[in-house]
Amino acid sequence: MIIILSPEATENDLQELIGNLKERGYGVHVSKGVEKTIVGAIGAPDEDKAVIAEQIESFRYVERVVPILKPYKLVGREFHPDKTVINAGGVEIGGSKVVVMAGPCCVESEQQTLETAAAVKSAGATILRGGAFKPSTSPYSFQGLGEDGLKILAKAREATGLPFITEVMDARDVELIARYSDILQIGTRNMANFPLLREVGETRKPVMLKRGMSSTIEEWLQAAEYIAGRGNYSIMLCERGIRTFETFTRNTFDISAIPAVGMLSHLPIVADPSHGTGKWQLVSAVSRAAIAAGADALIVEVHPHPEKALKDGAQSLRPDKFQQLMNEVGSVAAAVGRSV
Amino acid sequence: MIIILSPEATENDLQELIGNLKERGYGVHVSKGVEKTIVGAIGAPDEDKAVIAEQIESFRYVERVVPILKPYKLVGREFHPDKTVINAGGVEIGGSKVVVMAGPCCVESEQQTLETAAAVKSAGATILRGGAFKPSTSPYSFQGLGEDGLKILAKAREATGLPFITEVMDARDVELIARYSDILQIGTRNMANFPLLREVGETRKPVMLKRGMSSTIEEWLQAAEYIAGRGNYSIMLCERGIRTFETFTRNTFDISAIPAVGMLSHLPIVADPSHGTGKWQLVSAVSRAAIAAGADALIVEVHPHPEKALKDGAQSLRPDKFQQLMNEVGSVAAAVGRSV
Amino acid sequence: MIIILSPEATENDLQELIGNLKERGYGVHVSKGVEKTIVGAIGAPDEDKAVIAEQIESFRYVERVVPILKPYKLVGREFHPDKTVINAGGVEIGGSKVVVMAGPCCVESEQQTLETAAAVKSAGATILRGGAFKPSTSPYSFQGLGEDGLKILAKAREATGLPFITEVMDARDVELIARYSDILQIGTRNMANFPLLREVGETRKPVMLKRGMSSTIEEWLQAAEYIAGRGNYSIMLCERGIRTFETFTRNTFDISAIPAVGMLSHLPIVADPSHGTGKWQLVSAVSRAAIAAGADALIVEVHPHPEKALKDGAQSLRPDKFQQLMNEVGSVAAAVGRSV
Amino acid sequence: MIIILSPEATENDLQELIGNLKERGYGVHVSKGVEKTIVGAIGAPDEDKAVIAEQIESFRYVERVVPILKPYKLVGREFHPDKTVINAGGVEIGGSKVVVMAGPCCVESEQQTLETAAAVKSAGATILRGGAFKPSTSPYSFQGLGEDGLKILAKAREATGLPFITEVMDARDVELIARYSDILQIGTRNMANFPLLREVGETRKPVMLKRGMSSTIEEWLQAAEYIAGRGNYSIMLCERGIRTFETFTRNTFDISAIPAVGMLSHLPIVADPSHGTGKWQLVSAVSRAAIAAGADALIVEVHPHPEKALKDGAQSLRPDKFQQLMNEVGSVAAAVGRSV
């Protein structure tokens, strides 16, 4: 931790600060410049650094505190240079093959789900996606079929051989959903729902952690650290767009987050171009871009009849458009030395 | 709902759309301009408007859908013009008196809590705040004392007569916390935690709903609608700053949200200048501003020793600075025809 | 400047860095922690710090560079603790009296301008505002009357005794506008138009520098530094709202910027609640808030007939509403020890 | 234009509005729903729609006005479906070949420029970039060599055969720079510098218009409309990242803007991954992504010695890394049916 003193700090203030830091077990280095004095505090590794930084910042003669260490050790790349590969129902994520997860936003009926599962499988997807418990901004919107939806997804898995991913919104549902599902999805609104993170951390199911719509990359990695801290290391991160001032798209897909996560963490990275754009017309282009930038997987909303979808109709692809996306993505994957 | 067609839409497309809308029970009006055709769809009030809008937007010849009705009826002002006044442990929020809630970010110990409670009471606060269950971005930070914290808050209430507000983060804790607390706080990270909203909606305790750090005012009102939809109308909204590109402050306090909520909703509005700024030096100025803009209450972090606080030290006021804030706020409240 | 090395930096890298820094004239302090090495570089005050920081950051074994000194010396408070008071056409800005500037967005005609000037004067405004050269997002919108507009403003000044402020968008117009106007306004789109900043810096006219709609407070102060660097110290800063994800308001008025500028700079601060909200219904509340937070002045759009205004009709107040605003603002100013 | 009335609007209000609209030459359609009345106003195509919308919005009984037509006709795709191909010094931009522009942020010396020009040419770039007039947030930073820089760029063109692009910041410099340069660049800070846009619109030089760092796609297209409105149709748009809350990258590169511009406009689209990320480690990944998403060109900062660069060292590639980028981009271009 580096501490920058205010110009009005006196010699007494400096001595008080040094005493305080030494009491906490820090080694202290002082550098006096022409205009500013800076104090480096090193060591004391077992205490809570964020808290201490805030305490020091409350000193009246302290201008600013700059932390030095990254606040995520388990999911960070510094101490775990090798990329993690996750096995989800027999499909590997994070290896050389690019994985495509596809399916409807919501499970609406058995027929719709089976029809979509067959279509995405035939186009080349290897994991089925579908929501049974749905978050919805409006209390008056469709909230999902619940356990009946899970049963339909399990049927679709039986029929097609595709493992499936589905969202868990409530810590109380983790056990139930983990019984059915191959991957647990944490949605963007729950990235900082810490009780839920701890609960999925207690399972040994793979987890896909979506980035909070206003979370920095660092906060996202700290959320993954919550899960890893409970012993579950099978975590993939999913970039799904962040909230900005632009309104033409539903979110702004942060393409740089893909190589940035690759720099900072050993976890696989998934791209969600459907929520990332909110417009079916842009989904293929952003899918190609994500693979070109190094994403390990895609998760794409596909619906046989978007005009009747109970949610996200405007961003869902029809099966024929999805087939075209798969072809395009295959070419781009080959160009970056991978396959689909 | 108003539907704007793409320039390439044909007469057949238009007829198909009209048929589709009539089947759903809408009355339809068509206006053909020189360059664009627009279709108004009126009625069909019992269905889910947001879903239908998304479905219609997925039509290939539709450029844009514009919704007309506000998606929050219970908490909106259109059908409930009178301001709501909430009684929380004997203190009225939303009436002519401005209410100040104050106390430490976290309950750390009995002594710290009792000392702070006595100090804020003597300065004029009428509700005590304090966290027992704490959300924390880092898994390595202090997470609160849990039920022991609630017991300490209850003791402080007994000692001072101040009712208290505390945060609930987990739907499984609602019953426990509601047994102790006078007001249930939903934090910014949980504004869109719908299972939690439903659970507090089932209680009859007053709820303070903080704005999500990247939520629009409209989404915030829809979150309140979740609570009201379960029969709990004792909701106050709390502006605590939104996330923007500015880094000098921890968040950007959206002062316009205060009169905006007053225009759109009948619920009382609370301002949190501590999280809204993240810097103790700015708390008084933003408190004065919030009251001048029409806030019904403030919630302020106070700690007897910010340099030892387990959380939020940098934004906590010492008791003497809080006393000064109360004096300043009192003058401003009087200037806008209210009292503290 | 503090330099944090990557974990993979070797002893050789460190020695190379030290050599490089010493060659540039820096004093160097090294602190080796358990996991990271940090290097403090002190001195060498005459070179360009921002450039050197970027160069050092490009070293492959450097993780991050943290600058220490604030990049604005002339407008910063550290070396000029006393608040600046500006005299603009006989009106003092930055003193104990709160100043209100008011008038139409655009000068549309002599009659409209004279009528508005008389109205705002009678309500208590002491400076007239009005645009003769107008920036407009659409090339098809009204672009202002140009020099004819300046002549009308000068007539209004003669008629009412109110000095006036008007915007300059083009470095080539500075001399012309400075001949007529009492204050030169730099608009939000031109905050980082450096040739224009230099040009107004060459005049000795008071300048009101609006914050760029996506500028941090630090960048804004650096823009002011451009003007001061040319010898013109009569600068006032104007907070007019920043761009965020919220769409209910046109911009998000950053109320914290008012006390923050007071902490960081000695320049007077003006609030523009008209652009800050974009909605006439919110203008009074945000005006009161700005004064309560410590603003030295307001700039408010007033139009006798908003429904016929050539620009900004939706955010302009009618004279009767403006009178009411003046009354409210007067009470709040008194509550914070000032007058209007 | 569609007008949504407030619930409290009376029949008289409605009649007044209809009268007002008819007077302006509009055809009017009224739709009365159960809870809201909406009014469609069609026609009157020659007036200023944005202004009228604002005037109507200022009516006290109007809740909201929704514009229908896109505010950019010349650069929009609706009336010009064919993609524009620009010829800049013999290089075609917007055709099937992907163009790479590369070079230093600033022209610092003849040697540095010639060395870089030779290196980027040998790696396959076909246009040289380099700044002679530089915008700089700090007044104390390097501001460019001015006309001497242009002369050096011209020498580099002579030596390598590469046409060059350079930035123009000041309307007074347009003529000078147009005499030397093959493409005029408008930087992000000047996207809404309307006098400058008009001035480059008067030339017949190709213009590259960077997106404002907080501009929506629609505002960006309107800025291009300013240039086209003066008769210069050789405009390319450059996505260079927008400002968001994320701080790990310098800007957030909006990958969706690339296909979005393709939907909305016929102009070629260029990607700037150097400013879009601010980190040399991310430049290749974002370059590949941009080409995969459909970009027509890249503009990349290359410096032989980033650790000595006078600007943007942290985001500049060394020639060997740039060569690697070219190889990677070539593969991705082939995968989407283009070549480099």
Coordinates of C-alpha atoms in Angstrom, one line a residue, chain A residues 35-210:
Chain A
E35 CA 6.0 18.9 -3.0
K36 CA 4.7 15.7 -1.6
T37 CA 5.6 13.0 0.9
I38 CA 4.8 9.4 0.1
V39 CA 4.9 6.5 2.4
G40 CA 5.2 2.8 1.3
A41 CA 3.7 0.2 3.7
I42 CA 4.9 -3.3 3.0
G43 CA 4.1 -6.7 4.5
A44 CA 1.4 -7.6 7.1
P45 CA -0.1 -10.0 4.5
D46 CA -2.7 -11.7 6.7
E47 CA -4.9 -8.7 7.5
D48 CA -7.7 -7.3 5.4
K49 CA -6.0 -4.9 3.0
A50 CA -9.1 -3.2 1.7
V51 CA -10.3 -2.3 5.2
I52 CA -6.9 -1.0 6.3
A53 CA -6.7 1.2 3.1
E54 CA -10.1 2.7 3.9
Q55 CA -9.1 3.4 7.5
I56 CA -5.8 5.0 6.5
E57 CA -7.8 7.1 3.9
S58 CA -9.9 8.5 6.7
F59 CA -6.8 10.2 8.3
R60 CA -7.2 13.9 7.8
Y61 CA -3.7 14.4 6.5
V62 CA -3.8 11.6 4.0
E63 CA -4.6 12.5 0.4
R64 CA -4.9 9.1 -1.2
V65 CA -4.1 5.4 -0.7
V66 CA -3.0 3.2 -3.6
P67 CA -3.3 -0.5 -3.1
I68 CA -0.6 -2.7 -4.7
L69 CA -1.8 -6.3 -4.6
K70 CA -4.6 -7.7 -6.8
P71 CA -7.5 -8.7 -4.6
Y72 CA -8.1 -12.1 -6.3
K73 CA -5.5 -14.8 -5.7
L74 CA -7.3 -18.1 -6.5
V75 CA -8.7 -17.0 -9.9
G76 CA -5.8 -14.7 -10.8
R77 CA -3.1 -15.7 -13.3
E78 CA -0.2 -14.6 -11.2
F79 CA 0.0 -17.7 -9.1
H80 CA -1.8 -20.1 -11.5
P81 CA -0.4 -19.5 -15.0
D82 CA -2.0 -22.5 -16.6
K83 CA -5.4 -22.1 -18.2
T84 CA -8.3 -24.0 -16.5
V85 CA -10.2 -26.5 -18.6
I86 CA -13.7 -27.4 -17.3
N87 CA -15.6 -30.6 -18.1
A88 CA -19.3 -30.0 -18.2
G89 CA -21.3 -33.1 -18.9
G90 CA -18.6 -34.4 -21.1
V91 CA -17.9 -31.1 -23.0
E92 CA -14.6 -29.4 -22.4
I93 CA -14.6 -25.6 -22.0
G94 CA -11.3 -23.7 -22.1
G95 CA -9.5 -26.2 -24.4
S96 CA -8.7 -25.8 -28.1
K97 CA -12.2 -26.4 -29.2
V98 CA -14.6 -23.5 -29.2
V99 CA -17.9 -24.5 -27.5
V100 CA -21.3 -23.1 -28.6
M101 CA -24.2 -23.1 -26.1
A102 CA -27.5 -22.3 -27.7
G103 CA -31.2 -22.5 -27.0
P104 CA -34.2 -20.4 -26.0
C105 CA -34.1 -17.6 -23.4
C106 CA -36.9 -19.4 -21.5
V107 CA -38.3 -22.9 -21.5
E108 CA -41.8 -22.2 -22.6
S109 CA -43.1 -25.7 -23.4
E110 CA -41.8 -29.2 -24.1
Q111 CA -42.4 -28.9 -27.8
Q112 CA -40.6 -25.5 -28.1
T113 CA -37.6 -26.8 -26.1
L114 CA -37.2 -30.1 -27.9
E115 CA -37.6 -28.5 -31.3
T116 CA -35.0 -25.9 -30.4
A117 CA -32.6 -28.4 -28.9
A118 CA -32.8 -30.6 -32.0
A119 CA -32.2 -27.5 -34.2
V120 CA -29.2 -26.2 -32.3
K121 CA -27.7 -29.7 -32.1
S122 CA -28.0 -30.2 -35.8
A123 CA -26.3 -26.8 -36.4
G124 CA -23.4 -27.9 -34.3
A125 CA -24.0 -26.5 -30.8
T126 CA -22.8 -28.9 -28.0
I127 CA -24.5 -27.4 -25.0
L128 CA -28.2 -26.5 -24.6
R129 CA -29.2 -23.3 -22.8
G130 CA -32.7 -22.5 -21.4
G131 CA -34.2 -20.6 -18.5
A132 CA -36.5 -22.3 -16.0
F133 CA -36.2 -19.6 -13.2
K134 CA -36.2 -16.2 -14.9
P135 CA -35.3 -12.8 -13.6
S136 CA -37.5 -10.1 -15.1
T137 CA -37.4 -6.4 -14.6
S138 CA -41.2 -6.2 -14.6
P139 CA -43.1 -8.1 -12.0
Y140 CA -45.8 -8.6 -14.6
S141 CA -43.6 -10.5 -17.0
F142 CA -43.1 -14.3 -17.4
Q143 CA -41.1 -15.7 -14.5
G144 CA -40.3 -19.1 -15.9
L145 CA -41.8 -22.6 -15.4
G146 CA -39.6 -23.5 -12.4
E147 CA -39.0 -27.2 -11.7
D148 CA -41.2 -28.2 -14.7
G149 CA -38.8 -26.3 -16.9
L150 CA -35.9 -28.3 -15.5
K151 CA -37.7 -31.5 -16.3
I152 CA -38.2 -30.4 -19.8
L153 CA -34.6 -29.5 -20.2
A154 CA -33.6 -32.9 -18.8
K155 CA -35.9 -34.5 -21.5
A156 CA -34.2 -32.5 -24.1
R157 CA -30.8 -33.6 -22.9
E158 CA -32.0 -37.2 -23.1
A159 CA -33.3 -36.7 -26.6
T160 CA -30.3 -35.0 -28.0
G161 CA -27.3 -35.9 -25.7
L162 CA -26.6 -32.2 -25.1
P163 CA -25.8 -31.2 -21.5
F164 CA -27.5 -28.1 -20.4
I165 CA -27.0 -24.8 -18.6
T166 CA -29.7 -23.0 -16.7
E167 CA -29.8 -20.0 -14.4
V168 CA -30.1 -20.1 -10.6
M169 CA -31.4 -16.9 -9.0
D170 CA -32.1 -18.0 -5.4
A171 CA -29.7 -19.6 -2.9
R172 CA -32.6 -21.8 -1.8
D173 CA -32.9 -23.3 -5.4
V174 CA -29.2 -24.3 -5.8
E175 CA -29.6 -27.8 -4.6
L176 CA -32.7 -28.5 -6.8
I177 CA -31.2 -27.0 -9.9
A178 CA -27.8 -28.7 -9.4
R179 CA -29.6 -32.0 -9.3
Y180 CA -30.9 -31.5 -12.9
S181 CA -28.4 -29.1 -14.6
D182 CA -24.9 -29.6 -16.0
I183 CA -23.8 -26.0 -15.5
L184 CA -25.2 -23.4 -13.1
Q185 CA -25.5 -19.9 -14.5
I186 CA -25.3 -16.9 -12.3
G187 CA -27.0 -14.0 -14.1
T188 CA -25.8 -10.4 -14.4
R189 CA -28.1 -9.1 -11.7
N190 CA -26.7 -11.7 -9.2
M191 CA -23.0 -11.3 -9.8
A192 CA -22.7 -9.6 -6.5
N193 CA -25.3 -11.7 -4.7
F194 CA -22.8 -13.0 -2.2
P195 CA -25.0 -15.6 -0.4
L196 CA -25.8 -17.1 -3.8
L197 CA -22.1 -17.1 -4.8
R198 CA -21.2 -18.9 -1.6
E199 CA -23.9 -21.5 -2.2
V200 CA -22.8 -22.4 -5.7
G201 CA -19.3 -22.4 -4.4
E202 CA -20.3 -25.3 -2.0
T203 CA -21.4 -27.5 -5.0
R204 CA -19.0 -29.1 -7.3
K205 CA -21.0 -28.2 -10.5
P206 CA -19.4 -26.0 -13.1
V207 CA -20.6 -22.4 -12.7
M208 CA -20.9 -19.7 -15.5
L209 CA -20.6 -16.3 -13.8
K210 CA -22.0 -13.5 -15.9

